[in-house]
Structure formats: C-alpha cells, structure tokens
Amino acid sequence: MTETEHPRSIRSFVTRSGRITEAQQRALELLWPTYGIEFVEAPLDLAQAFGRSAPLTVEIGFGNGENLTALAADHSDRNFLGIEVHRSGVGRVMLAAEQRRLTNVRVICHDAVEVLEHQIPLQSLDEVLILFPDPWPKKRHHKRRLIQGPFVDLVVGRLKPSGLLRLATDWQPYAEHMLAVLSACPHLKNQSSDRAYVPRPAERAPTRFEKRGERLGHGVWDLCFRRL
Ligand SMILES: C[S@@+](CC[C@H](N)C(=O)[O-])C[C@H]1O[C@@H](n2cnc3c(N)ncnc32)[C@H](O)[C@@H]1O
C-alpha cells in the first residue's frame, strides 16, 4: 500500500508544545488515573474502561472539549470517549469532568488514526463526532485533511451497524469535500433529506472553533451519515 492510500499517513495535526496552565498540568497528573486511557496497540475493553456497558460516542479532535463534556453531562446514560492529541485540551476536559462529577467520560491523548486502528474494537461505536476539523485550505495541504476515503473506511469499520458519523465544518470547500467522500462510501447512508447537509444538531454545544467561524462570518455545514 502506498503512503497516500494508508490512513496512518495523514498528518492531520501540528504538534505544538502548547501552553498548559498549572491547573491543566495538575489535572494531567492527578486526574489521569480516573479519566485517562493510555494508548496501547491492543483492543480496549470498553466496558471495563467505563465500568459499565452503555451506548458509546467517540469525539475525535475535541479541542477544548466544550461539546464532549456538555454531552456527557446531559446524557448520563451514555458513555463518551474523547480522542485529542493536545494535552492542554485533555487537561481541560478532565478538570471539567471532575467539576461536574462526570463518571461517563474518558480521554485518550494520541493520534486518533492510530487509536481507531489499534485500540477501538470493530463495530463497537454507536456514534463518531468530528467537529470543525482543520480544513487545511491550501491545496498542497489537502492531503493532511482527516476526512479522506481510507480514514472514513477506518471509522466505518468501528461503527456498529446503524451507528452515526456526524461531521461539522465552517469551511465550505471542506464541507463539499466531506460530502463527496462520505457519499462515495457504499457503507454509509446520508441522513439528509436532500442528500446534502443536515440542520445543526440541537444537542451540540458551541465549540471554540465554531465560535471562531461565527466571528469570521463563516457558515456552518453539518453532515450526518448512518452506517448500513
Ligand atoms: C480545528 S481544531 C477543532 C477543535 C474542536 N473540535 C472545536 O470545534 O473547537 C481540530 C482539533 O483536532 C485535533 N486533531 C487533529 N488531528 C487529530 C488526530 N489525528 N488525532 C487526534 N486529534 C486530532 C487537533 O489537535 C485540534 O485540537
């Protein structure tokens, strides 16, 4: 398999040393045993990780985690797993989870492509959310976009039958690209009545990047596809 065909070749994020506040650093040390799951190249026992079996939503690239923690607080009957490479966001989510006494949220601080490949069992997810992923607007950077055919195949394999893949972006050319890639996947069915975009889900909490897009006068495009 050539590099471009393989999802592991997607360099969808930039590694920043990143500012981490003292509180976030403390959270990374003290709260990790409660909320953190180490990346290992072996399938995760999800029921053991959460201490119970429940419908599972995975949010990839949750940033500051506004949506992840809001969903977990609003849906105590569901489990939520966040995957993010940046430690500051992971620290933030753990602090919020502790403050809100959430017991249904866990985080993995690692590249989501590798986590999906190695750690998430096949057909184990009820829902996958990817909100405002970096659009990599320059043409020469398009290969760094997370949403590409091989990555979508990887996600689809981890979704249960009837599981949902929800995406949102504030960058119209990326929205069109997402729509084309997802529509080309024979295992997914668009949930939009006109085979394009869906209304903004009411349950989504506004994220940092959604608010940034709003300030810049961007629109928002939501997509929702169901695994067949
Ligand atoms: C543009 S930000 C959006 C953050 C958040 N979803 C929001 O709406 O505010 C994209 C995020 O995805 C994360 N990310 C990108 N590629 C990733 C990957 N392969 N694995 C995990 N996180 C990733 C980045 O670190 C960044 O925090």
PDB file of N, CA and C and ligand atoms in Angstrom, residues 10-14 16 59-66 83-86 108 110-114 130-136 144 146 151 206-211, ligand 1:
ATOM      1  N   ILE A  10      -1.871  10.176   7.279  1.00  0.00           N
ATOM      2  CA  ILE A  10      -2.483  11.502   7.429  1.00  0.00           C
ATOM      3  C   ILE A  10      -1.811  12.228   8.593  1.00  0.00           C
ATOM      4  N   ARG A  11      -1.201  13.365   8.275  1.00  0.00           N
ATOM      5  CA  ARG A  11      -0.650  14.190   9.362  1.00  0.00           C
ATOM      6  C   ARG A  11      -1.624  15.350   9.548  1.00  0.00           C
ATOM      7  N   SER A  12      -2.717  15.046  10.227  1.00  0.00           N
ATOM      8  CA  SER A  12      -3.828  15.997  10.296  1.00  0.00           C
ATOM      9  C   SER A  12      -3.636  17.055  11.364  1.00  0.00           C
ATOM     10  N   PHE A  13      -2.599  16.920  12.174  1.00  0.00           N
ATOM     11  CA  PHE A  13      -2.416  17.896  13.259  1.00  0.00           C
ATOM     12  C   PHE A  13      -0.973  18.369  13.286  1.00  0.00           C
ATOM     13  N   VAL A  14      -0.788  19.528  13.923  1.00  0.00           N
ATOM     14  CA  VAL A  14       0.559  20.055  14.096  1.00  0.00           C
ATOM     15  C   VAL A  14       0.896  19.853  15.559  1.00  0.00           C
ATOM     16  N   ARG A  16       2.184  21.061  18.663  1.00  0.00           N
ATOM     17  CA  ARG A  16       2.613  22.315  19.307  1.00  0.00           C
ATOM     18  C   ARG A  16       3.040  21.956  20.718  1.00  0.00           C
ATOM     19  N   GLU A  59     -15.644  11.288  20.311  1.00  0.00           N
ATOM     20  CA  GLU A  59     -15.400  12.578  19.649  1.00  0.00           C
ATOM     21  C   GLU A  59     -13.914  12.680  19.337  1.00  0.00           C
ATOM     22  N   ILE A  60     -13.615  12.860  18.060  1.00  0.00           N
ATOM     23  CA  ILE A  60     -12.219  12.927  17.586  1.00  0.00           C
ATOM     24  C   ILE A  60     -11.819  14.388  17.445  1.00  0.00           C
ATOM     25  N   GLY A  61     -10.683  14.756  18.032  1.00  0.00           N
ATOM     26  CA  GLY A  61     -10.201  16.137  17.925  1.00  0.00           C
ATOM     27  C   GLY A  61     -11.127  17.086  18.654  1.00  0.00           C
ATOM     28  N   PHE A  62     -11.351  16.804  19.961  1.00  0.00           N
ATOM     29  CA  PHE A  62     -12.359  17.578  20.704  1.00  0.00           C
ATOM     30  C   PHE A  62     -11.883  18.970  21.111  1.00  0.00           C
ATOM     31  N   GLY A  63     -10.615  19.293  20.872  1.00  0.00           N
ATOM     32  CA  GLY A  63     -10.122  20.646  21.173  1.00  0.00           C
ATOM     33  C   GLY A  63     -10.207  20.938  22.657  1.00  0.00           C
ATOM     34  N   ASN A  64     -10.990  21.949  23.018  1.00  0.00           N
ATOM     35  CA  ASN A  64     -11.155  22.283  24.435  1.00  0.00           C
ATOM     36  C   ASN A  64     -12.240  21.443  25.108  1.00  0.00           C
ATOM     37  N   GLY A  65     -12.961  20.660  24.327  1.00  0.00           N
ATOM     38  CA  GLY A  65     -13.885  19.677  24.904  1.00  0.00           C
ATOM     39  C   GLY A  65     -15.219  20.223  25.354  1.00  0.00           C
ATOM     40  N   GLU A  66     -15.593  21.428  24.868  1.00  0.00           N
ATOM     41  CA  GLU A  66     -16.876  22.002  25.314  1.00  0.00           C
ATOM     42  C   GLU A  66     -18.031  21.049  25.007  1.00  0.00           C
ATOM     43  N   ILE A  83     -10.871  11.749  21.920  1.00  0.00           N
ATOM     44  CA  ILE A  83      -9.504  11.490  21.457  1.00  0.00           C
ATOM     45  C   ILE A  83      -8.935  12.809  20.946  1.00  0.00           C
ATOM     46  N   GLU A  84      -7.817  13.234  21.525  1.00  0.00           N
ATOM     47  CA  GLU A  84      -7.238  14.532  21.161  1.00  0.00           C
ATOM     48  C   GLU A  84      -5.729  14.430  21.383  1.00  0.00           C
ATOM     49  N   VAL A  85      -4.955  15.034  20.465  1.00  0.00           N
ATOM     50  CA  VAL A  85      -3.502  14.983  20.628  1.00  0.00           C
ATOM     51  C   VAL A  85      -2.974  16.050  21.577  1.00  0.00           C
ATOM     52  N   HIS A  86      -3.730  17.139  21.744  1.00  0.00           N
ATOM     53  CA  HIS A  86      -3.172  18.239  22.540  1.00  0.00           C
ATOM     54  C   HIS A  86      -3.491  18.107  24.026  1.00  0.00           C
ATOM     55  N   ILE A 108      -8.365   9.845  25.557  1.00  0.00           N
ATOM     56  CA  ILE A 108      -7.104   9.256  25.094  1.00  0.00           C
ATOM     57  C   ILE A 108      -6.331  10.390  24.431  1.00  0.00           C
ATOM     58  N   HIS A 110      -3.786  10.925  22.007  1.00  0.00           N
ATOM     59  CA  HIS A 110      -2.972  10.282  20.972  1.00  0.00           C
ATOM     60  C   HIS A 110      -3.623  10.531  19.614  1.00  0.00           C
ATOM     61  N   ASP A 111      -2.892  10.231  18.550  1.00  0.00           N
ATOM     62  CA  ASP A 111      -3.407  10.348  17.188  1.00  0.00           C
ATOM     63  C   ASP A 111      -4.618   9.414  16.993  1.00  0.00           C
ATOM     64  N   ALA A 112      -5.748  10.007  16.642  1.00  0.00           N
ATOM     65  CA  ALA A 112      -6.995   9.227  16.514  1.00  0.00           C
ATOM     66  C   ALA A 112      -6.887   8.130  15.455  1.00  0.00           C
ATOM     67  N   VAL A 113      -6.074   8.357  14.440  1.00  0.00           N
ATOM     68  CA  VAL A 113      -5.949   7.341  13.384  1.00  0.00           C
ATOM     69  C   VAL A 113      -5.387   6.055  13.995  1.00  0.00           C
ATOM     70  N   GLU A 114      -4.359   6.218  14.809  1.00  0.00           N
ATOM     71  CA  GLU A 114      -3.757   5.027  15.429  1.00  0.00           C
ATOM     72  C   GLU A 114      -4.667   4.426  16.495  1.00  0.00           C
ATOM     73  N   ILE A 130     -16.856  14.380  14.590  1.00  0.00           N
ATOM     74  CA  ILE A 130     -15.625  15.087  14.204  1.00  0.00           C
ATOM     75  C   ILE A 130     -16.048  16.517  13.878  1.00  0.00           C
ATOM     76  N   LEU A 131     -15.807  17.416  14.811  1.00  0.00           N
ATOM     77  CA  LEU A 131     -16.364  18.763  14.709  1.00  0.00           C
ATOM     78  C   LEU A 131     -15.288  19.787  14.382  1.00  0.00           C
ATOM     79  N   PHE A 132     -15.506  20.483  13.303  1.00  0.00           N
ATOM     80  CA  PHE A 132     -14.606  21.552  12.881  1.00  0.00           C
ATOM     81  C   PHE A 132     -13.151  21.081  12.795  1.00  0.00           C
ATOM     82  N   PRO A 133     -12.917  19.950  12.123  1.00  0.00           N
ATOM     83  CA  PRO A 133     -11.528  19.511  11.938  1.00  0.00           C
ATOM     84  C   PRO A 133     -10.785  20.536  11.079  1.00  0.00           C
ATOM     85  N   ASP A 134      -9.470  20.606  11.245  1.00  0.00           N
ATOM     86  CA  ASP A 134      -8.690  21.582  10.476  1.00  0.00           C
ATOM     87  C   ASP A 134      -8.981  21.415   8.983  1.00  0.00           C
ATOM     88  N   PRO A 135      -9.369  22.518   8.303  1.00  0.00           N
ATOM     89  CA  PRO A 135      -9.734  22.380   6.881  1.00  0.00           C
ATOM     90  C   PRO A 135      -8.532  22.298   5.943  1.00  0.00           C
ATOM     91  N   TRP A 136      -7.350  22.611   6.445  1.00  0.00           N
ATOM     92  CA  TRP A 136      -6.151  22.618   5.595  1.00  0.00           C
ATOM     93  C   TRP A 136      -6.516  23.215   4.229  1.00  0.00           C
ATOM     94  N   ARG A 144      -3.460  16.512   4.166  1.00  0.00           N
ATOM     95  CA  ARG A 144      -3.454  16.469   5.633  1.00  0.00           C
ATOM     96  C   ARG A 144      -4.864  16.478   6.217  1.00  0.00           C
ATOM     97  N   LEU A 146      -8.221  15.238   7.584  1.00  0.00           N
ATOM     98  CA  LEU A 146      -8.583  13.970   8.231  1.00  0.00           C
ATOM     99  C   LEU A 146      -9.602  13.211   7.383  1.00  0.00           C
ATOM    100  N   PHE A 151      -9.585   6.963   5.703  1.00  0.00           N
ATOM    101  CA  PHE A 151      -9.918   7.260   7.095  1.00  0.00           C
ATOM    102  C   PHE A 151     -11.402   6.985   7.359  1.00  0.00           C
ATOM    103  N   PRO A 206     -21.758  24.787  21.441  1.00  0.00           N
ATOM    104  CA  PRO A 206     -20.858  25.545  20.570  1.00  0.00           C
ATOM    105  C   PRO A 206     -19.405  25.344  21.014  1.00  0.00           C
ATOM    106  N   THR A 207     -18.542  25.049  20.066  1.00  0.00           N
ATOM    107  CA  THR A 207     -17.128  24.819  20.388  1.00  0.00           C
ATOM    108  C   THR A 207     -16.325  26.075  20.070  1.00  0.00           C
ATOM    109  N   ARG A 208     -15.075  26.068  20.492  1.00  0.00           N
ATOM    110  CA  ARG A 208     -14.192  27.209  20.239  1.00  0.00           C
ATOM    111  C   ARG A 208     -14.117  27.508  18.739  1.00  0.00           C
ATOM    112  N   PHE A 209     -13.974  26.466  17.931  1.00  0.00           N
ATOM    113  CA  PHE A 209     -13.799  26.701  16.503  1.00  0.00           C
ATOM    114  C   PHE A 209     -15.109  27.052  15.814  1.00  0.00           C
ATOM    115  N   GLU A 210     -16.211  26.601  16.364  1.00  0.00           N
ATOM    116  CA  GLU A 210     -17.494  27.037  15.796  1.00  0.00           C
ATOM    117  C   GLU A 210     -17.683  28.536  16.059  1.00  0.00           C
ATOM    118  N   LYS A 211     -17.334  28.962  17.274  1.00  0.00           N
ATOM    119  CA  LYS A 211     -17.500  30.382  17.628  1.00  0.00           C
ATOM    120  C   LYS A 211     -16.531  31.244  16.809  1.00  0.00           C
TER     121      LYS A 211
HETATM  122  C1  LIG B   1      -9.617  22.936  14.405  1.00  0.00           C
HETATM  123  S1  LIG B   1      -9.483  22.085  15.897  1.00  0.00           S
HETATM  124  C2  LIG B   1     -11.197  21.855  16.377  1.00  0.00           C
HETATM  125  C3  LIG B   1     -11.328  21.543  17.831  1.00  0.00           C
HETATM  126  C4  LIG B   1     -12.773  21.354  18.327  1.00  0.00           C
HETATM  127  N1  LIG B   1     -13.405  20.207  17.716  1.00  0.00           N
HETATM  128  C5  LIG B   1     -13.595  22.588  18.108  1.00  0.00           C
HETATM  129  O1  LIG B   1     -14.576  22.517  17.342  1.00  0.00           O
HETATM  130  O2  LIG B   1     -13.272  23.631  18.722  1.00  0.00           O
HETATM  131  C6  LIG B   1      -9.027  20.453  15.417  1.00  0.00           C
HETATM  132  C7  LIG B   1      -8.571  19.606  16.567  1.00  0.00           C
HETATM  133  O3  LIG B   1      -8.374  18.282  16.129  1.00  0.00           O
HETATM  134  C8  LIG B   1      -7.219  17.756  16.741  1.00  0.00           C
HETATM  135  N2  LIG B   1      -6.713  16.698  15.855  1.00  0.00           N
HETATM  136  C9  LIG B   1      -6.369  16.823  14.557  1.00  0.00           C
HETATM  137  N3  LIG B   1      -5.972  15.648  14.058  1.00  0.00           N
HETATM  138  C10 LIG B   1      -6.072  14.752  15.080  1.00  0.00           C
HETATM  139  C11 LIG B   1      -5.793  13.383  15.174  1.00  0.00           C
HETATM  140  N4  LIG B   1      -5.327  12.687  14.129  1.00  0.00           N
HETATM  141  N5  LIG B   1      -5.987  12.771  16.360  1.00  0.00           N
HETATM  142  C12 LIG B   1      -6.457  13.477  17.432  1.00  0.00           C
HETATM  143  N6  LIG B   1      -6.737  14.795  17.393  1.00  0.00           N
HETATM  144  C13 LIG B   1      -6.547  15.424  16.225  1.00  0.00           C
HETATM  145  C14 LIG B   1      -6.282  18.960  16.850  1.00  0.00           C
HETATM  146  O4  LIG B   1      -5.329  18.761  17.865  1.00  0.00           O
HETATM  147  C15 LIG B   1      -7.263  20.067  17.185  1.00  0.00           C
HETATM  148  O5  LIG B   1      -7.441  20.207  18.571  1.00  0.00           O
END
